[in-house]
Short mmCIF file of C-alpha atoms in Angstrom, two decimals:
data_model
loop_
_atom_site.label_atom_id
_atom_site.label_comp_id
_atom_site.label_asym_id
_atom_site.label_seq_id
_atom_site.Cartn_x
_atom_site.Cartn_y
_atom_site.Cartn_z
CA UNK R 1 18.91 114.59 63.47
CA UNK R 2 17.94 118.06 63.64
CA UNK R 3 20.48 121.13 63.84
CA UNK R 4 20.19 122.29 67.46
CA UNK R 5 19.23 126.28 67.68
CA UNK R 6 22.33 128.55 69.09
CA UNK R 7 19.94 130.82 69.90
CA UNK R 8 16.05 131.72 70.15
CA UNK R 9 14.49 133.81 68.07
CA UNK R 10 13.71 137.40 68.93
CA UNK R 11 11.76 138.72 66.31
CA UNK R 12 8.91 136.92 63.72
CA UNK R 13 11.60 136.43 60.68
CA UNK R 14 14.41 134.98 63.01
CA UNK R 15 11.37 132.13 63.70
CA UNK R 16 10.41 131.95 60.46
CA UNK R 17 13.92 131.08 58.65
CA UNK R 18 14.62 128.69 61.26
CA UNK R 19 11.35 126.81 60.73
CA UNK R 20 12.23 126.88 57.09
CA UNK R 21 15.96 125.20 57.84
CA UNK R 22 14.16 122.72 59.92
CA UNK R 23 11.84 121.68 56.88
CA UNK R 24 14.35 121.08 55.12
CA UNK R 25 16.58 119.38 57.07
CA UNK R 26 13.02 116.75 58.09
CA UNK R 27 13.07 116.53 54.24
CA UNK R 28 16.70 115.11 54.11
CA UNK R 29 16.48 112.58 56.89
CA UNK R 30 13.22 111.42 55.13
CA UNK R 31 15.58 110.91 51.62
CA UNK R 32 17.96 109.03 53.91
CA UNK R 33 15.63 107.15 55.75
CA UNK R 34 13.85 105.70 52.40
CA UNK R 35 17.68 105.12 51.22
CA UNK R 36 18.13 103.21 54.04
CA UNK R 37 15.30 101.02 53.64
CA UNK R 38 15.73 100.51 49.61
CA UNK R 39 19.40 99.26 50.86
CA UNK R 40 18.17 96.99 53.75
CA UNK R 41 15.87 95.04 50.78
CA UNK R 42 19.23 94.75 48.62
CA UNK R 43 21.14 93.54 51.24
CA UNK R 44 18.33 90.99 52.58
CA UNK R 45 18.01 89.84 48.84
CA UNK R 46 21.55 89.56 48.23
CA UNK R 47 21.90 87.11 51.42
CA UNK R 48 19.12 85.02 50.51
CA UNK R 49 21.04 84.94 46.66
CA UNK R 50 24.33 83.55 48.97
CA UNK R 51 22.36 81.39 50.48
CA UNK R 52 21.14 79.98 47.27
CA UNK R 53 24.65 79.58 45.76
CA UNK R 54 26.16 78.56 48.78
CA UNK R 55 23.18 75.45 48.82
CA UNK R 56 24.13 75.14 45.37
CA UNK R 57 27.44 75.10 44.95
CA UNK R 58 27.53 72.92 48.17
CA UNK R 59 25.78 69.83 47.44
CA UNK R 60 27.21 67.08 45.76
CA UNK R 61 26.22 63.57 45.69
CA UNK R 62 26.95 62.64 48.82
CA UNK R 63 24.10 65.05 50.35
CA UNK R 64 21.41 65.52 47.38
CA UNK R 65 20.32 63.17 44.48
CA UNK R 66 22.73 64.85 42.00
CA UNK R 67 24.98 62.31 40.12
CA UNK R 68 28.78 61.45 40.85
CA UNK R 69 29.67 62.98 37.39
CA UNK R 70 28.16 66.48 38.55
CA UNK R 71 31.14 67.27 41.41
CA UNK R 72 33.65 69.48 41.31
CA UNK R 73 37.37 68.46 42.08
CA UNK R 74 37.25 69.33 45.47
CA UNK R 75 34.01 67.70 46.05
CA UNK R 76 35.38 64.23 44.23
CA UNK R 77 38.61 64.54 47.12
CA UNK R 78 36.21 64.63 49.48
CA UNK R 79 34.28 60.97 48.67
CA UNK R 80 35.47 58.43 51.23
CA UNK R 81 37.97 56.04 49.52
CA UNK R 82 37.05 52.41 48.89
CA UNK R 83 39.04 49.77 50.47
CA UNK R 84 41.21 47.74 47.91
CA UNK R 85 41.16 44.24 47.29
CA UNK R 86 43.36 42.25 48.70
CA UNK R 87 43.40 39.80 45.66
CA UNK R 88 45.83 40.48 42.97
CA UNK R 89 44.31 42.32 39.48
CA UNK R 90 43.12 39.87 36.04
CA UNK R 91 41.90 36.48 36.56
CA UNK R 92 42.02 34.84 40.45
CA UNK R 93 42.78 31.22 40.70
CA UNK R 94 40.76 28.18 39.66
CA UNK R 95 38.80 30.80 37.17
CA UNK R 96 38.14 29.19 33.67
CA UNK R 97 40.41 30.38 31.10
CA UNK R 98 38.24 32.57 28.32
CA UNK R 99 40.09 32.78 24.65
CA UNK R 100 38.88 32.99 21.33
CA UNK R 101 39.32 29.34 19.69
CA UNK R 102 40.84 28.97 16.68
CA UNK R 103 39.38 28.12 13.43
CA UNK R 104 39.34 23.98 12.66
CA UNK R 105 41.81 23.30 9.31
CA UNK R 106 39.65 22.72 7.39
CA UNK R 107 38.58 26.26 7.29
CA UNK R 108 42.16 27.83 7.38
CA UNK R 109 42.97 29.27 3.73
CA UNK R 110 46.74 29.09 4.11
CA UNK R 111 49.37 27.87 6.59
CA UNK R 112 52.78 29.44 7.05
CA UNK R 113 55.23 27.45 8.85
CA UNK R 114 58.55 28.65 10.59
CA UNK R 115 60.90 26.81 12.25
CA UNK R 116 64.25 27.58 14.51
CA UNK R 117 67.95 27.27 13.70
CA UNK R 118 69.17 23.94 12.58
CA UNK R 119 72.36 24.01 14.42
CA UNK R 120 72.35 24.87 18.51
CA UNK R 121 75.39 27.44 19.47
CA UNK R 122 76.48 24.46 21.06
CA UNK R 123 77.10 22.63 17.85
CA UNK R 124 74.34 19.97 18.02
CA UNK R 125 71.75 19.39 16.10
CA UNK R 126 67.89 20.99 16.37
CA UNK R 127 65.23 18.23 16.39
CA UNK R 128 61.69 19.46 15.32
CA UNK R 129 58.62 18.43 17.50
CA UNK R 130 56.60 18.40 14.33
CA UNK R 131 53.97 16.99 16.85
CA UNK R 132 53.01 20.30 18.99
CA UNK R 133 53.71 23.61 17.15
CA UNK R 134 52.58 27.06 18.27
CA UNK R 135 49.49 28.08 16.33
CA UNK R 136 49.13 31.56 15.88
CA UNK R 137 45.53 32.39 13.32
CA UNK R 138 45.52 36.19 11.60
CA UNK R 139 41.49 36.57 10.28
CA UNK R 140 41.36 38.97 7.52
CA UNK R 141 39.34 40.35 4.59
CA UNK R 142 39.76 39.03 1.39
CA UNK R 143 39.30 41.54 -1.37
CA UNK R 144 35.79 41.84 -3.16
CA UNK R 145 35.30 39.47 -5.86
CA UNK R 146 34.29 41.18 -9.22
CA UNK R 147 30.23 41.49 -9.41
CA UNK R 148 28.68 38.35 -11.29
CA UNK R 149 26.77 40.58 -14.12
CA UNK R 150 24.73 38.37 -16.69
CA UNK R 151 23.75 39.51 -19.62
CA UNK R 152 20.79 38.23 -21.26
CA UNK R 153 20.51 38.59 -25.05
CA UNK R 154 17.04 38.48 -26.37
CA UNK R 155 16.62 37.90 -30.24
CA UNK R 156 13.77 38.21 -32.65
CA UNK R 157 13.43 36.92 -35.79
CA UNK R 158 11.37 37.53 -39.18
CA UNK R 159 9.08 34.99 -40.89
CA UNK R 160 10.74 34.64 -44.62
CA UNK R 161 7.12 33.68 -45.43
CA UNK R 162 4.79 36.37 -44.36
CA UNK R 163 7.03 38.80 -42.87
CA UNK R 164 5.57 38.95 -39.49
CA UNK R 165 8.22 39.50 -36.87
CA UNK R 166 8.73 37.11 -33.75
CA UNK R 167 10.58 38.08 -30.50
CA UNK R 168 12.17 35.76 -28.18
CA UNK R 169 10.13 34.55 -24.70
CA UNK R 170 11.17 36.23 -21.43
CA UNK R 171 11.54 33.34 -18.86
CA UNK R 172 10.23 33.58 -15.88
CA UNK R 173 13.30 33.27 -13.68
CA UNK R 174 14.91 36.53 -15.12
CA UNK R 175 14.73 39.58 -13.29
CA UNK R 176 13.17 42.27 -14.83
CA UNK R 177 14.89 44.70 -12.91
CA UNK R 178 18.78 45.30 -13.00
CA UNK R 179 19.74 43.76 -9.41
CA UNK R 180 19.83 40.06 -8.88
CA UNK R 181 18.19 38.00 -5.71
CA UNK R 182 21.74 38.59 -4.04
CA UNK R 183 22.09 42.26 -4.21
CA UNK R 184 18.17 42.51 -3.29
CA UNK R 185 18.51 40.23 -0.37
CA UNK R 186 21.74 42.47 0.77
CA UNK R 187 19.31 45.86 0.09
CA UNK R 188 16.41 44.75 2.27
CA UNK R 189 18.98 43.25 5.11
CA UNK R 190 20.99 46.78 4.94
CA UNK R 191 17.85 48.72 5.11
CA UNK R 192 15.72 46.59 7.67
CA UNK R 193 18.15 45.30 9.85
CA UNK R 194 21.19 47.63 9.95
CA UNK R 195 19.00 50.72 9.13
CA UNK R 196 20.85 52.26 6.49
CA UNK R 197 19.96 55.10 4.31
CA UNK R 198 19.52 54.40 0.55
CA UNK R 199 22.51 56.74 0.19
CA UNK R 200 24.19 54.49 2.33
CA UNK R 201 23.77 51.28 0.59
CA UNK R 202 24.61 52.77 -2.38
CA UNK R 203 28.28 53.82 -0.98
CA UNK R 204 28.57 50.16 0.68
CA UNK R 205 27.74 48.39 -2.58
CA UNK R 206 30.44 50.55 -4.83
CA UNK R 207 32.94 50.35 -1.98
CA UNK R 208 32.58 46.75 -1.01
CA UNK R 209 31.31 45.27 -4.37
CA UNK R 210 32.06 47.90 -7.09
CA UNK R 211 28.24 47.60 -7.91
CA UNK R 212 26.76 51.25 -8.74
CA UNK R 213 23.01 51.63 -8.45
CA UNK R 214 21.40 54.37 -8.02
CA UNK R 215 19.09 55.53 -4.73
CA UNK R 216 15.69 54.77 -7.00
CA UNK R 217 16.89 51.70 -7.63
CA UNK R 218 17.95 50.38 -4.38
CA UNK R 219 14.52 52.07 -2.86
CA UNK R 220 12.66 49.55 -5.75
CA UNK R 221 14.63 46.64 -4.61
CA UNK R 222 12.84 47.13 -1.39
CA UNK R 223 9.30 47.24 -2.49
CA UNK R 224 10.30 44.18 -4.72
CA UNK R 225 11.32 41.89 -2.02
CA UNK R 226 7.76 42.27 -0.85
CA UNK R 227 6.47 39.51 -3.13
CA UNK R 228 8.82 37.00 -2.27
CA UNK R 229 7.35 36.81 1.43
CA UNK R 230 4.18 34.61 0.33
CA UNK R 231 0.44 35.54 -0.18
CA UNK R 232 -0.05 36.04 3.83
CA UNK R 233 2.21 39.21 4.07
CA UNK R 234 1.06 40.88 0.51
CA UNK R 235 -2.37 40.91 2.20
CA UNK R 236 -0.97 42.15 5.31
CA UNK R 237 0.65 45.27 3.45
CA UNK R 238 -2.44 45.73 1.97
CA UNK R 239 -4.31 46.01 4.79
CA UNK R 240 -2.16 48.39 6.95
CA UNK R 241 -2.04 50.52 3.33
CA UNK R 242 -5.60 51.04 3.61
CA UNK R 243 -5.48 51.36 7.25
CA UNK R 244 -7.59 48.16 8.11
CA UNK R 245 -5.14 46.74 10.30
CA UNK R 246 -5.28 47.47 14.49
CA UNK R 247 -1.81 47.00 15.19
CA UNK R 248 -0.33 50.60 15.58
CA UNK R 249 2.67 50.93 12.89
CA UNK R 250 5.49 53.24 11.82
CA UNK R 251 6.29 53.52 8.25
CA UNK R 252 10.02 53.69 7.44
CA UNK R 253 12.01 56.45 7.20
CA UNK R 254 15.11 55.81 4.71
CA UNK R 255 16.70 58.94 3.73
CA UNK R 256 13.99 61.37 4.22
CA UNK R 257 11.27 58.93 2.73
CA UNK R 258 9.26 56.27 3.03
CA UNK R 259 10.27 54.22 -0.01
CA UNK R 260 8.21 50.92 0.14
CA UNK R 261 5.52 52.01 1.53
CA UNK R 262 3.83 52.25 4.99
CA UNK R 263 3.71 48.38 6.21
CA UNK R 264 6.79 47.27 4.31
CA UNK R 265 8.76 48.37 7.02
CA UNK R 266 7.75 46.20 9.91
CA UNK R 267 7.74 43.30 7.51
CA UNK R 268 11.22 43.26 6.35
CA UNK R 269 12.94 44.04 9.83
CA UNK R 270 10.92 41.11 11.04
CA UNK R 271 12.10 38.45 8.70
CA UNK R 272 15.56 40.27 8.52
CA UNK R 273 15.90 39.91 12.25
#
């Protein structure tokens, strides 16, 4: 608002300094009036950020598609309460009885027997009912048998004759690798079906079996185990190694690599499974 004049001007420079003192004071309200509308936008943008939070902060998953796990405390004391049961907690009448069923004897290892006092505090005598005891069965983990390690000695021999020097056959049944069919079978089942890195069968086989391989080993015993799946699935592999095959596949990866190559994979989980 403009300063009101105490009194008119009576000469040309009276006029002129209040026209100046007006200027300025139209220059002021102008400041305030563009204050006042910078602070009307902050205010209008701060509501609309309430609004926001309050919308936020206010739905739950009673009122939006949020899920249960998402409210607060408050939010969770505010979900109507579900009407108990009137039946009694564990299994109801007339329900068949589940329980694990004990092992037949011919596959229990060993039997412990106890039996009560012989005398009653009475003084009488304790009949056993040798006919119906309690049978309690504890399953457990025998230790690791030692690894069965062959060693096959191969001779040669020199002709007393003509000197020429003869070595004995290889058969045909011995590996030519260090691991037997049992610890290759256990490798390919380890990899395929439990999906274990080579690192981790090697740890298995030295903790369970005390058998120490190492990682280019075991990933050999994979491709080796390729073989023994008949003529059909060689030419399979072959196939999907030179890409001829339709069926979309995804090679293994066993500790960063893909060991036995790119259709070994699918193969081995398949028989494995």
């Amino acid at each position: 608002m403009l300063a009101p004049v105490s009194h008119l001007p009576t000469t040309l420079d009276e006029a002129h300094q209040v026209i100046v003192r007006q200027q300025e004071r139209i220059a002021e309200l102008e400041k305030q009036v563009a204050r006042v509308a910078v602070l009307e936008q902050q205010v209008e943008a701060l509501q609309q950020h309430i609004e926001e939070l309050v919308a936020k902060f206010g739905s739950s998953s009673l009122n939006s598609s949020k899920p249960p796990s998402s409210d607060s405390p408050e939010q969770r004391a505010l979900r109507p309460k579900r009407k108990g049961s009137s039946r009694a907690q564990g299994g109801q009448p007339g329900h068949p009885r589940h329980e694990r069923a004990l092992y037949p004897a011919e596959q229990v290892t060993r039997t412990e027997q106890y039996f009560p006092e012989s005398t009653c505090p009475c003084g009488g005598a304790v009949a056993i009912d040798w006919g119906n005891p309690y049978c309690h069965q504890v399953t457990d983990i025998a230790p690791p048998p030692p690894p069965d390690v062959t060693e096959h000695q191969f001779y040669h021999g020199i002709c007393q004759s003509c000197g020429i020097k003869h070595h004995s056959q290889w058969p045909d049944w011995v590996p030519s690798g260090q691991m037997g069919a049992g610890v290759i079978a256990w490798v390919v089942i380890l990899s395929g079906q439990f999906r274990l890195s080579m690192r981790q069968i090697q740890v298995l086989l030295w903790e369970m079996c005390q058998i120490r391989f190492s990682t280019g080993a075991i990933s050999n015993a994979q491709g080796k185990a390729i073989p023994w799946m008949g003529r059909c699935t060689v030419k399979w592999v072959s196939m999907c190694a030179n890409k001829q095959c339709a069926m979309p596949m995804k090679p293994a990866i066993i500790g960063g690599r893909t060991p036995i190559g790119y259709g070994h994979w699918r193969i081995i989980r398949s028989v494995t499974s």
